JSON list of C-alpha atoms in Angstrom, two decimals:
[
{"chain": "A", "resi": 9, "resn": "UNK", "atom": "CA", "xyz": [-70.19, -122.83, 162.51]},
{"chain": "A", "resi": 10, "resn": "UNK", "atom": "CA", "xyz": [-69.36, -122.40, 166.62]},
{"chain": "A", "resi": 11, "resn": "UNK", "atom": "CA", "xyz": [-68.27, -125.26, 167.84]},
{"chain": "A", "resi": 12, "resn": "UNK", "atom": "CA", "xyz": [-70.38, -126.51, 171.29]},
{"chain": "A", "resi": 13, "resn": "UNK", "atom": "CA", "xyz": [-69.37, -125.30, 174.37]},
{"chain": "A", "resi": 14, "resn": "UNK", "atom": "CA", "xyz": [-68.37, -128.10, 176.75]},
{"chain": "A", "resi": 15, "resn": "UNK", "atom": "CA", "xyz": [-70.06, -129.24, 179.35]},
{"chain": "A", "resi": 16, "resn": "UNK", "atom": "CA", "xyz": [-69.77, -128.89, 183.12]},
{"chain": "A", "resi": 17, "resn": "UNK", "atom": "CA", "xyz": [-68.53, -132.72, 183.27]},
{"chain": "A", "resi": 18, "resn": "UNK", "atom": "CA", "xyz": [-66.47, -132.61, 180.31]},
{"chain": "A", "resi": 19, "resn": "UNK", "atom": "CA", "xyz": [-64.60, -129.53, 181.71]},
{"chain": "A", "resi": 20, "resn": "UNK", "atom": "CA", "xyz": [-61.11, -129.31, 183.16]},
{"chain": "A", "resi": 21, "resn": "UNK", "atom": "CA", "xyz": [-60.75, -128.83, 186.47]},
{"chain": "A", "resi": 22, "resn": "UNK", "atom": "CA", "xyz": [-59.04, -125.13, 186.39]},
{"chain": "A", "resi": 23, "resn": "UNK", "atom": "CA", "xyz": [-55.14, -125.20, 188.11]},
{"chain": "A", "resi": 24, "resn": "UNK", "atom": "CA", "xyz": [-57.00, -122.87, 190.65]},
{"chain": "A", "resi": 25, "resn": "UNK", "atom": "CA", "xyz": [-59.42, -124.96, 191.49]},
{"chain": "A", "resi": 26, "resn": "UNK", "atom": "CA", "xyz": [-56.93, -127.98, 192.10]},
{"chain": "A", "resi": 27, "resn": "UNK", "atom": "CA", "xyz": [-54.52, -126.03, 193.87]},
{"chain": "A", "resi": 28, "resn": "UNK", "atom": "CA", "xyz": [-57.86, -124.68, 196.37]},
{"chain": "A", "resi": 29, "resn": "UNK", "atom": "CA", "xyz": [-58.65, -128.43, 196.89]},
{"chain": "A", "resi": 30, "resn": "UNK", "atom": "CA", "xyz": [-55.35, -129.41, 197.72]},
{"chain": "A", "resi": 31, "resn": "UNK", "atom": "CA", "xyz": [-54.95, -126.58, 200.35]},
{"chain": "A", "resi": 32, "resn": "UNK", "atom": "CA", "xyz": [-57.96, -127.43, 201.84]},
{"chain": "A", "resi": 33, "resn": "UNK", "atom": "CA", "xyz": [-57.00, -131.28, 202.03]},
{"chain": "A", "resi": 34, "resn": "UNK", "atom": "CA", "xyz": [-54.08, -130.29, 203.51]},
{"chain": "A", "resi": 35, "resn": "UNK", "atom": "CA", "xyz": [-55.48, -127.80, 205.78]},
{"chain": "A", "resi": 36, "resn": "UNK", "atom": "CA", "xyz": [-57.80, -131.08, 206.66]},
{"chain": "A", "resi": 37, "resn": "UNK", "atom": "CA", "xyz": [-55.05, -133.47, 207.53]},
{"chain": "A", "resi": 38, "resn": "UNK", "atom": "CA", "xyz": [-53.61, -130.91, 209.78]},
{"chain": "A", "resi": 39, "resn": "UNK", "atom": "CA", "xyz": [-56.46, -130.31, 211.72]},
{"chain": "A", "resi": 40, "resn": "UNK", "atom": "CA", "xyz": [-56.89, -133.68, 212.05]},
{"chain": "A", "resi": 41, "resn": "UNK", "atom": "CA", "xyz": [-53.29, -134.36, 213.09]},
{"chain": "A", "resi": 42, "resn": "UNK", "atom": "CA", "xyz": [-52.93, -131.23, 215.71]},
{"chain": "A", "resi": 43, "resn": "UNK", "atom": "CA", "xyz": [-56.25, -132.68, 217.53]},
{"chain": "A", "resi": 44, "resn": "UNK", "atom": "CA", "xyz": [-54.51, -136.31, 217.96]},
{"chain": "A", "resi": 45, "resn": "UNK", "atom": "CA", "xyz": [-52.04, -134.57, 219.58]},
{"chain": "A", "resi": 46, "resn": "UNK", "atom": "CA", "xyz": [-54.35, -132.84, 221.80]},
{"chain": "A", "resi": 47, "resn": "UNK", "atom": "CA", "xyz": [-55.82, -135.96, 222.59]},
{"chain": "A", "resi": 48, "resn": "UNK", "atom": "CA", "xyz": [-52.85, -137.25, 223.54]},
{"chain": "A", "resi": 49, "resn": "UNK", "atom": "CA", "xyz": [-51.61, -134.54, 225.29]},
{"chain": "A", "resi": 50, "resn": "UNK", "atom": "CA", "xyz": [-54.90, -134.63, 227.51]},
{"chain": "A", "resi": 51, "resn": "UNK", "atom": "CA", "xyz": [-54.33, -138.81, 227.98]},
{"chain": "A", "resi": 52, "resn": "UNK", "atom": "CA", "xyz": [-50.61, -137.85, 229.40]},
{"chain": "A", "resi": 53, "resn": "UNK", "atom": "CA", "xyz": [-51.95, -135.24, 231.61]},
{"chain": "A", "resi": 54, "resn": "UNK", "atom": "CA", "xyz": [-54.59, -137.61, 233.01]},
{"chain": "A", "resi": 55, "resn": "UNK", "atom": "CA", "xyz": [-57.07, -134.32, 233.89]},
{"chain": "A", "resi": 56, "resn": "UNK", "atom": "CA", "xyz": [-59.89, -136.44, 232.03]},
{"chain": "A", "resi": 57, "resn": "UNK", "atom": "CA", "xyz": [-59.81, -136.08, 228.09]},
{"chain": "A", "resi": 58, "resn": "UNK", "atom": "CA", "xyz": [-62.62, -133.83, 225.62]},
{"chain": "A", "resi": 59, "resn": "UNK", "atom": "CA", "xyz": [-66.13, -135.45, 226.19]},
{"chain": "A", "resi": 60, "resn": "UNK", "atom": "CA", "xyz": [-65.79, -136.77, 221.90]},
{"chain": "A", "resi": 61, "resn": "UNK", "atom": "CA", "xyz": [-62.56, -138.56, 222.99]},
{"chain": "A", "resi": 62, "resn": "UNK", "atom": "CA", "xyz": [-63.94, -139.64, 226.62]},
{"chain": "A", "resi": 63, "resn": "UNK", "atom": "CA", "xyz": [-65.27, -142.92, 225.31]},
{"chain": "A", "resi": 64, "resn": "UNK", "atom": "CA", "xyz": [-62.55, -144.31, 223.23]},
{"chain": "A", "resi": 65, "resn": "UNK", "atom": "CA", "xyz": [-60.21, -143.78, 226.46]},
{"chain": "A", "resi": 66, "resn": "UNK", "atom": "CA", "xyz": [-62.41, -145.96, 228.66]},
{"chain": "A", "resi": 67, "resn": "UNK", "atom": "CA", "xyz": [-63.03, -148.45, 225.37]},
{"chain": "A", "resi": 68, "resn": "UNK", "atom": "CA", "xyz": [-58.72, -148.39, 225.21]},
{"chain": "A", "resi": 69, "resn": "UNK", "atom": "CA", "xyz": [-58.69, -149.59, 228.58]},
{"chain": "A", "resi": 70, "resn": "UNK", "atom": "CA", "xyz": [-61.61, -152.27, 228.77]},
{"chain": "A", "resi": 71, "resn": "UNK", "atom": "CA", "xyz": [-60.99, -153.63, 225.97]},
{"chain": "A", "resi": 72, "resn": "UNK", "atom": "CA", "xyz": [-57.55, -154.85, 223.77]},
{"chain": "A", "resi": 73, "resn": "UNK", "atom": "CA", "xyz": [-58.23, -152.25, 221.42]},
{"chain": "A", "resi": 74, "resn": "UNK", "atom": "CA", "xyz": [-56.03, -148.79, 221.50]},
{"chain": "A", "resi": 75, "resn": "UNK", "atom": "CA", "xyz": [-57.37, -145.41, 221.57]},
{"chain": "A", "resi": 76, "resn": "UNK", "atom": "CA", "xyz": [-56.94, -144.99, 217.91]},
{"chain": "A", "resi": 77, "resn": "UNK", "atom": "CA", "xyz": [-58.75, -148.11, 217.32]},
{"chain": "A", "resi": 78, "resn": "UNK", "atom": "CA", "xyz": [-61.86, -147.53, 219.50]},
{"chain": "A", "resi": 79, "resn": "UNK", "atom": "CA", "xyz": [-62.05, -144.24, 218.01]},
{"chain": "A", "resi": 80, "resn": "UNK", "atom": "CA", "xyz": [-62.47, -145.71, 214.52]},
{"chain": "A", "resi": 81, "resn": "UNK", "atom": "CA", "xyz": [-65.23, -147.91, 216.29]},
{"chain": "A", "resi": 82, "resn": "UNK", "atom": "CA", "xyz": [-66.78, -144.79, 217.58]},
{"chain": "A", "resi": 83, "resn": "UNK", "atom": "CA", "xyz": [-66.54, -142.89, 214.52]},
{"chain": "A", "resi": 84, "resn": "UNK", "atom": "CA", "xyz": [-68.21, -146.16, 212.02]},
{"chain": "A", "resi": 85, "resn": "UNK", "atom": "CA", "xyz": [-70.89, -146.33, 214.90]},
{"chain": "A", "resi": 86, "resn": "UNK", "atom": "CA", "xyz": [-72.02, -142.60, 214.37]},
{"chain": "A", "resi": 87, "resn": "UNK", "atom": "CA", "xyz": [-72.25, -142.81, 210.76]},
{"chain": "A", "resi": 88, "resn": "UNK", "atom": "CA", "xyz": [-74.44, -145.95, 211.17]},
{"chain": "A", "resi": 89, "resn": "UNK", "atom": "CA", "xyz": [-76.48, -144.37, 213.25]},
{"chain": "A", "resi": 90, "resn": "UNK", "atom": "CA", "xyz": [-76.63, -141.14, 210.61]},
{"chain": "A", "resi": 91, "resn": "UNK", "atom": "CA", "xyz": [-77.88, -143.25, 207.93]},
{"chain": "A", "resi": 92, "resn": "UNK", "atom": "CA", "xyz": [-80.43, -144.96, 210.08]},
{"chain": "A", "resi": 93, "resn": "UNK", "atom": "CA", "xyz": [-81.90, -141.57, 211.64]},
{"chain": "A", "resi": 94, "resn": "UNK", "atom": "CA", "xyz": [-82.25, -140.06, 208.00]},
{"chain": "A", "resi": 95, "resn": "UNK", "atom": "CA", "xyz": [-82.61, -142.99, 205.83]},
{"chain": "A", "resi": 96, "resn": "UNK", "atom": "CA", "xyz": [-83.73, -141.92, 201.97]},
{"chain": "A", "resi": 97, "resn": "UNK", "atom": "CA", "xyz": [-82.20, -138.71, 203.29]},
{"chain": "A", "resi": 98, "resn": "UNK", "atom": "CA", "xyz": [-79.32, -139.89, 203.96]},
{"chain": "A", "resi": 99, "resn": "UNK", "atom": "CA", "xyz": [-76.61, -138.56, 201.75]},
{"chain": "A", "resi": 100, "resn": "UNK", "atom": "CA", "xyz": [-73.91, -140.45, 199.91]},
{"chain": "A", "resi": 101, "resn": "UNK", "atom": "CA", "xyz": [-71.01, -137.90, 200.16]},
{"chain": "A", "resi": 102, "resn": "UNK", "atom": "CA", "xyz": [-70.92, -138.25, 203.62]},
{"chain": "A", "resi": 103, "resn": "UNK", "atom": "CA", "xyz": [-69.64, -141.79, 203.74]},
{"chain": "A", "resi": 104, "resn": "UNK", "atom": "CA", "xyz": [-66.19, -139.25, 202.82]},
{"chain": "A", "resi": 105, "resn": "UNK", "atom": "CA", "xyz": [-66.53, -139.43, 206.96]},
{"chain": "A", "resi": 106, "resn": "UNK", "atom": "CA", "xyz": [-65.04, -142.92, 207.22]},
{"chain": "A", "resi": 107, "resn": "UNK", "atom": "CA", "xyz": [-61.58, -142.32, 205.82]},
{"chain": "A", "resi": 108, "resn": "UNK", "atom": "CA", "xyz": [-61.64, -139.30, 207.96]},
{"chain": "A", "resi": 109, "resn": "UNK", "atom": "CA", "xyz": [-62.03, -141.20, 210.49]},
{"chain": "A", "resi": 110, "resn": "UNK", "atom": "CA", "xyz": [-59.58, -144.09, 209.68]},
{"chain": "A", "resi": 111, "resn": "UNK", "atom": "CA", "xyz": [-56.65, -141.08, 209.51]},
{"chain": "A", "resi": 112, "resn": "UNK", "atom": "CA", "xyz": [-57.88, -139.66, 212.44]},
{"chain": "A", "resi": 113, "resn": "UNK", "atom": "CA", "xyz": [-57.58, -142.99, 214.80]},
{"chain": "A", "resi": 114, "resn": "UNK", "atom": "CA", "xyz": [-54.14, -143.75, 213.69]},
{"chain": "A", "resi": 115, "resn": "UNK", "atom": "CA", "xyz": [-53.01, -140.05, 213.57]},
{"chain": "A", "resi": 116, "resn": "UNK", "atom": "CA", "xyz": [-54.33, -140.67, 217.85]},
{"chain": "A", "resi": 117, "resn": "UNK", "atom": "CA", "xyz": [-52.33, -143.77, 218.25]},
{"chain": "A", "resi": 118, "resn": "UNK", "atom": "CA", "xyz": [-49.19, -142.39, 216.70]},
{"chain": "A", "resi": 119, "resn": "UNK", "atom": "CA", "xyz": [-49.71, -139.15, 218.82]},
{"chain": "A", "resi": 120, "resn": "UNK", "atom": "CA", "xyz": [-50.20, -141.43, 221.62]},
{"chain": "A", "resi": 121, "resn": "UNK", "atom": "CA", "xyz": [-46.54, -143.38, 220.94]},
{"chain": "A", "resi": 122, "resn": "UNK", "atom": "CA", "xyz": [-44.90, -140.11, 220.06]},
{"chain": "A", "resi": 123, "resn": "UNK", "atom": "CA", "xyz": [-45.59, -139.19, 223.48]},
{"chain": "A", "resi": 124, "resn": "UNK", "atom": "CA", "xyz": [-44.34, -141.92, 225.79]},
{"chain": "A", "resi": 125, "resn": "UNK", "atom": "CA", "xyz": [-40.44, -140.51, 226.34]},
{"chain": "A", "resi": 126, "resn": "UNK", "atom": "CA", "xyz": [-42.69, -137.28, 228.11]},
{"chain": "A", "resi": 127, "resn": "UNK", "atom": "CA", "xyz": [-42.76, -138.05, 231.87]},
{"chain": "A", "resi": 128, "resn": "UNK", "atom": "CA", "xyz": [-46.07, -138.73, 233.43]},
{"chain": "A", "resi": 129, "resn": "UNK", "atom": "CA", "xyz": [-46.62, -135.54, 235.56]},
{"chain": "A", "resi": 130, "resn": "UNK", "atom": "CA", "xyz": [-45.06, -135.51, 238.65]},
{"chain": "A", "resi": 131, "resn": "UNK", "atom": "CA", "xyz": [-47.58, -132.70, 240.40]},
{"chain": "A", "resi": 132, "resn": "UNK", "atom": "CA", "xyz": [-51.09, -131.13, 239.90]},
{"chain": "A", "resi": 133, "resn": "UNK", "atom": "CA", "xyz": [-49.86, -128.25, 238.16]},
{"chain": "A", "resi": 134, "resn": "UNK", "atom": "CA", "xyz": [-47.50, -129.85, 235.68]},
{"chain": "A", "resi": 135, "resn": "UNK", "atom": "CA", "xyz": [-50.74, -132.19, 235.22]},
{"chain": "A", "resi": 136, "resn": "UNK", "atom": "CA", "xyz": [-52.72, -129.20, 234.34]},
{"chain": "A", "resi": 137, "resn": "UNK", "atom": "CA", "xyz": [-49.89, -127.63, 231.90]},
{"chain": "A", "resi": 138, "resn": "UNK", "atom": "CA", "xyz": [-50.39, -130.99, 229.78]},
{"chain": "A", "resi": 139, "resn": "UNK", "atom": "CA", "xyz": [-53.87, -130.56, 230.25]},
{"chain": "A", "resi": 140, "resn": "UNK", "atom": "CA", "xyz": [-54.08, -126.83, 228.75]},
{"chain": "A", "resi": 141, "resn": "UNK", "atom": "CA", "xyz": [-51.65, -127.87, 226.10]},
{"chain": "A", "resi": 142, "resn": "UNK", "atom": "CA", "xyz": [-54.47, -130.62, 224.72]},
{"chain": "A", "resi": 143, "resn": "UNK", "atom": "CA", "xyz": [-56.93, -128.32, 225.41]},
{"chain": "A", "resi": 144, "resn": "UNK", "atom": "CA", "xyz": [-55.29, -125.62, 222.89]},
{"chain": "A", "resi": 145, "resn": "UNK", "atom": "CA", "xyz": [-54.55, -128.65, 220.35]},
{"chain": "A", "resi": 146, "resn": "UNK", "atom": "CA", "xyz": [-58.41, -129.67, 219.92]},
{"chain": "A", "resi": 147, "resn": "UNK", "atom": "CA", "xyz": [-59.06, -126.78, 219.07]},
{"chain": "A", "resi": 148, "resn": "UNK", "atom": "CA", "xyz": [-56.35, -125.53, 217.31]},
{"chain": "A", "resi": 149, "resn": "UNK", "atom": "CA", "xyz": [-57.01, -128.86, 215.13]},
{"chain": "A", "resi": 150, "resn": "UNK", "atom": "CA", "xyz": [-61.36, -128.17, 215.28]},
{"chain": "A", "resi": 151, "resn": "UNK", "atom": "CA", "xyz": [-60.59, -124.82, 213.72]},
{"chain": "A", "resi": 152, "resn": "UNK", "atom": "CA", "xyz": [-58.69, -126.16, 210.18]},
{"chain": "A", "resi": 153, "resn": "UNK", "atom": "CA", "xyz": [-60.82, -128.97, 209.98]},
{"chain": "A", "resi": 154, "resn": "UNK", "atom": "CA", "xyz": [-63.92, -127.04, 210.25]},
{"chain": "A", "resi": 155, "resn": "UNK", "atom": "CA", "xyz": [-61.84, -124.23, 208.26]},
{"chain": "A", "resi": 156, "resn": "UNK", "atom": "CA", "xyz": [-60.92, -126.73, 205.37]},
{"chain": "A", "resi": 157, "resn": "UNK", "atom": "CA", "xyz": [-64.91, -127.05, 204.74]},
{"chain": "A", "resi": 158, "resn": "UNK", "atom": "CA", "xyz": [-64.11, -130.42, 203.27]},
{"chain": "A", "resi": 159, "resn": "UNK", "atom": "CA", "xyz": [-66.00, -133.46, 205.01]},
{"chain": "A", "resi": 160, "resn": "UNK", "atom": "CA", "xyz": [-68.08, -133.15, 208.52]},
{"chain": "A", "resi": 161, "resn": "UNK", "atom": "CA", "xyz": [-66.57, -135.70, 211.28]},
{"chain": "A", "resi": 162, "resn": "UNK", "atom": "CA", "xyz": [-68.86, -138.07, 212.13]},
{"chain": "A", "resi": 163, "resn": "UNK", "atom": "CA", "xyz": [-70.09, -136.83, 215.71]},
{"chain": "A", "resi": 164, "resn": "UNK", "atom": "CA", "xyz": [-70.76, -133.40, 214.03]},
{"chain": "A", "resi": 165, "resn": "UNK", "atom": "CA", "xyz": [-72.78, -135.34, 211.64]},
{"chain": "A", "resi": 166, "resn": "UNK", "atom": "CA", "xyz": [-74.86, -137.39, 213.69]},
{"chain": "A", "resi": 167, "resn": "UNK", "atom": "CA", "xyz": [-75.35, -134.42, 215.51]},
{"chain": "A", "resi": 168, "resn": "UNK", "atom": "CA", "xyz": [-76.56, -132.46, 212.80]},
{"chain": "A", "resi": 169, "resn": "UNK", "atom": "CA", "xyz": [-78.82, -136.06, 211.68]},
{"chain": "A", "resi": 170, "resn": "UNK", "atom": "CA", "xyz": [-80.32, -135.46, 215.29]},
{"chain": "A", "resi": 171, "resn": "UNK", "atom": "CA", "xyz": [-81.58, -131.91, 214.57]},
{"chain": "A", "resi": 172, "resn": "UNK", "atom": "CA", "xyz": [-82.78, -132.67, 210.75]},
{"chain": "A", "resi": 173, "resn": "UNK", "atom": "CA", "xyz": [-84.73, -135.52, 212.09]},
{"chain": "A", "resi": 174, "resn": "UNK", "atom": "CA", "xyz": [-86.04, -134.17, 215.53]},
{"chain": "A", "resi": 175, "resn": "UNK", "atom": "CA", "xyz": [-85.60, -130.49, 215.12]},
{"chain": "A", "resi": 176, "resn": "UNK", "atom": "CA", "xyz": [-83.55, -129.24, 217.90]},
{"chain": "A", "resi": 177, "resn": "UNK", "atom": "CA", "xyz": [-81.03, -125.67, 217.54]},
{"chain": "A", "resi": 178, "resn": "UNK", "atom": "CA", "xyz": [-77.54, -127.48, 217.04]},
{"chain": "A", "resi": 179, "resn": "UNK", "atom": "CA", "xyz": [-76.07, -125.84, 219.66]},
{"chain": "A", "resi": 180, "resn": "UNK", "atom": "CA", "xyz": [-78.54, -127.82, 222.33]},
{"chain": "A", "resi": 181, "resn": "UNK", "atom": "CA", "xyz": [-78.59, -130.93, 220.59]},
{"chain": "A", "resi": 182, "resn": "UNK", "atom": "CA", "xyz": [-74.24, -130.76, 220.69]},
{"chain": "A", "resi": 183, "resn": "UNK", "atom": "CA", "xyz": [-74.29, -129.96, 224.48]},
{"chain": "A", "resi": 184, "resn": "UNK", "atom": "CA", "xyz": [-76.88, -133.55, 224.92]},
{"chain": "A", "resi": 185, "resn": "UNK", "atom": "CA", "xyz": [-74.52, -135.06, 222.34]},
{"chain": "A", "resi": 186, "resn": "UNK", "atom": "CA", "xyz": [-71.28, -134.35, 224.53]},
{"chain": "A", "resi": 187, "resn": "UNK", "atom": "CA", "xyz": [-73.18, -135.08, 228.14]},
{"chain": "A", "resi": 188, "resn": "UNK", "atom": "CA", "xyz": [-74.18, -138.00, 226.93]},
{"chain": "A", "resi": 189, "resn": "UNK", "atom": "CA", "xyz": [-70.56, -139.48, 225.70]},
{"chain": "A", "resi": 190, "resn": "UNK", "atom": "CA", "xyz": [-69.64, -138.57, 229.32]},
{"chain": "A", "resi": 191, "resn": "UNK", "atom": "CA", "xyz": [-72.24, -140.32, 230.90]},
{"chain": "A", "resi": 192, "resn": "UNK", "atom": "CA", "xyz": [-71.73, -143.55, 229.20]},
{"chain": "A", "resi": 193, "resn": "UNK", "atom": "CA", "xyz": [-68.02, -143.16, 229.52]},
{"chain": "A", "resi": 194, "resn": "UNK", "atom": "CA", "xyz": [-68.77, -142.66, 233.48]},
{"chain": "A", "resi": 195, "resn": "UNK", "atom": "CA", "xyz": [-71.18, -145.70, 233.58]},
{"chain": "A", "resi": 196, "resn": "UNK", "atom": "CA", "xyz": [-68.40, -147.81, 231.57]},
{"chain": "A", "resi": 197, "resn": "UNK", "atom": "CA", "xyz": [-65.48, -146.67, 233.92]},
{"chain": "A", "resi": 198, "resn": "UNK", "atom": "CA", "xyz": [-67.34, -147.11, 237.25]},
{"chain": "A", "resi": 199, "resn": "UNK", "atom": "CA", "xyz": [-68.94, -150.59, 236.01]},
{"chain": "A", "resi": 200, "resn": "UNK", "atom": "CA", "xyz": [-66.16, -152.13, 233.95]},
{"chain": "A", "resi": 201, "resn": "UNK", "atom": "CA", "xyz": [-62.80, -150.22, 236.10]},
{"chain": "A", "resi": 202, "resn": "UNK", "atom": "CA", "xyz": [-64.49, -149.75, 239.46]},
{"chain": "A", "resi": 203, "resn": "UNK", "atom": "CA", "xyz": [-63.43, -145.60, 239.09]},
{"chain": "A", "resi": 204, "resn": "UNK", "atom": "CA", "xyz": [-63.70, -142.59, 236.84]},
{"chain": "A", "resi": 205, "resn": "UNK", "atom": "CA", "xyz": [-61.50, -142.81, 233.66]},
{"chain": "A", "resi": 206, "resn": "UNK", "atom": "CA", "xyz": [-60.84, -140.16, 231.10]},
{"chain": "A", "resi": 207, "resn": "UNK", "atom": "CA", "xyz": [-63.46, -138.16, 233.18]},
{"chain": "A", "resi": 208, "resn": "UNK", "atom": "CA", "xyz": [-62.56, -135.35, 235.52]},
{"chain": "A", "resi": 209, "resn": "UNK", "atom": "CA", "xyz": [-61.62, -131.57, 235.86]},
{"chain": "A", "resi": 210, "resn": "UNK", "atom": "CA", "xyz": [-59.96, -131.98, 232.26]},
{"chain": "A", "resi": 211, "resn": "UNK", "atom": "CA", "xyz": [-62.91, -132.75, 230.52]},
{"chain": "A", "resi": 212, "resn": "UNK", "atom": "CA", "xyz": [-65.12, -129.83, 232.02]},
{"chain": "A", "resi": 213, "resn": "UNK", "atom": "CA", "xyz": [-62.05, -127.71, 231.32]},
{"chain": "A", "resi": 214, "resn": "UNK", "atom": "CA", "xyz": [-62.07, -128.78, 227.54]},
{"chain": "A", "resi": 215, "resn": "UNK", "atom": "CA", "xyz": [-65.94, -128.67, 227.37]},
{"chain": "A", "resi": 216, "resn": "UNK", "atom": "CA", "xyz": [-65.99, -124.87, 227.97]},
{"chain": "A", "resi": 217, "resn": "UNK", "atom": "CA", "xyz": [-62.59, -123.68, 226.13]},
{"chain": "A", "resi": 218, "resn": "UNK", "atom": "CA", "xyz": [-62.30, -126.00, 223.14]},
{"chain": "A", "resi": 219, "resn": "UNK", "atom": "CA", "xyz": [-64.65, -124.12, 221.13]},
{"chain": "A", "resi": 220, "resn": "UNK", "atom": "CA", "xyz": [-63.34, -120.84, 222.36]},
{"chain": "A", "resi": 221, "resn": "UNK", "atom": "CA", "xyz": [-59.59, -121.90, 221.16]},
{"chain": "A", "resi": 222, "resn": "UNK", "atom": "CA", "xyz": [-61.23, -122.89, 218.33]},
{"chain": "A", "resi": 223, "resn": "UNK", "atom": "CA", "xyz": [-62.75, -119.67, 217.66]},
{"chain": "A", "resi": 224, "resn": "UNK", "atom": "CA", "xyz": [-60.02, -117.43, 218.19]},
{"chain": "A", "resi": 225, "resn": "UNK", "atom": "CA", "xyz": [-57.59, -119.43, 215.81]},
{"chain": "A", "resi": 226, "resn": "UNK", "atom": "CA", "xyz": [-60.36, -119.04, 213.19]},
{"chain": "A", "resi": 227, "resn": "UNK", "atom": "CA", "xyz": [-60.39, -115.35, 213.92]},
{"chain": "A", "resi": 228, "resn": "UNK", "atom": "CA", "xyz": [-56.43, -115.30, 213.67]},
{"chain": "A", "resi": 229, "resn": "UNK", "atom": "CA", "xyz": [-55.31, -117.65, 210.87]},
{"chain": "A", "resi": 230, "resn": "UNK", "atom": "CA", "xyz": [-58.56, -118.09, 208.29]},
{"chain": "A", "resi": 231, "resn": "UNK", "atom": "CA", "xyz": [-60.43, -114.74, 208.30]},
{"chain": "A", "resi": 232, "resn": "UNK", "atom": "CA", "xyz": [-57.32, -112.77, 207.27]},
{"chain": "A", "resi": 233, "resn": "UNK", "atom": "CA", "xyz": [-57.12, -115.19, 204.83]},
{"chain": "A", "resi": 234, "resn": "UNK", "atom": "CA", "xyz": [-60.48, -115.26, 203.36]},
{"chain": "A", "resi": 235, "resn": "UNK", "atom": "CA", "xyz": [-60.73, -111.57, 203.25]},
{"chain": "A", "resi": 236, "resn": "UNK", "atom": "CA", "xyz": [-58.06, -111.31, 200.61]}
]
């Protein structure tokens, strides 16, 4: 008599499998460790940081809290705000965002500490070569964290909440998500500082070329790669 084929659940995970996961984790902490550099990098150049790191900057300096810190804040108030947009649809898995985002704030701060024996810049240009150096991080770090396909950070998901629950393309509904992180971080600078902060040629500069970097590292380093 055959014996019953196991289930799906009773199943071993295949060595294959693991060993996919645990490149893709990796690949995930990576990401998530070159972009905290990149923020970093952009905080030292003091061009204005990327519009998703805008408002923890101005939090970090209204507030005790570091940049790491208010980023964490940030990051728990998007994925409140996911699971109030989309309610029963709301789904479960996602939640995977909050450690995600508890590495990410204190991979910022440590970037942020590694840092300090660099020099402030001592002229525009040397400002900008800081700047361009972030720039190239953030996305160098988008492209293996999108590239991991593990968890969505939680700005691309309440993003993505936004156009499930009110139908816009994502690409429109990103550009009001960013625009909208740099208006409130302008409101909070000018209201709570008296002057711009963490909002300048930088973050225009990072607006248009972050996704670019990110693109041609994904061109470079995974599609090789996933064409084997």
């Amino acid at each position: 008599m055959q014996a019953p084929s196991q289930s799906p659940s009773t199943r071993r995970r295949s060595p294959e499998g693991s060993a996919s996961i645990s490149r893709r984790l990796l690949t995930l902490c990576a990401g998530l460790l070159i972009m905290a550099f990149g923020v970093a990098f952009s905080i030292k150049a003091g061009l204005g940081t990327s519009p998703i790191s805008s408002l923890p900057y101005v939090a970090s300096l209204l507030t005790p809290l570091t940049v790491g810190t208010a980023t964490i804040v940030m990051h728990c108030a998007f994925i409140l705000l996911q699971i109030l947009l989309l309610r029963r649809r709301y789904q479960p898995v996602q939640l995977a965002q909050l450690p995600v985002a508890l590495l990410f704030g204190y991979l910022t701060d440590f970037a942020v500490w590694a840092l300090q024996p660099i020099p402030q810049p001592g002229s525009y240009p040397m400002a900008w070569l800081l700047c361009l150096v972030g720039i190239l991080l953030v996305g160098v770090g988008v492209s293996f964290e999108v590239n991991a396909r593990l968890v969505t950070l939680a700005g691309e998901g309440l993003v993505l909440a936004v156009c499930t629950v009110f139908g816009p393309p994502f690409p429109k509904a990103k550009i009001g998500f960013d625009c909208t992180l740099v208006l409130l971080s302008v409101i909070l600078g000018l209201a709570g500082l008296g002057y711009l902060a963490g909002v300048r040629e930088g973050t225009v500069a990072a607006a248009m070329c972050v996704g670019l970097a990110a693109k041609a590292v994904t061109r470079v380093v995974f599609r090789p790669a996933q064409s084997e």
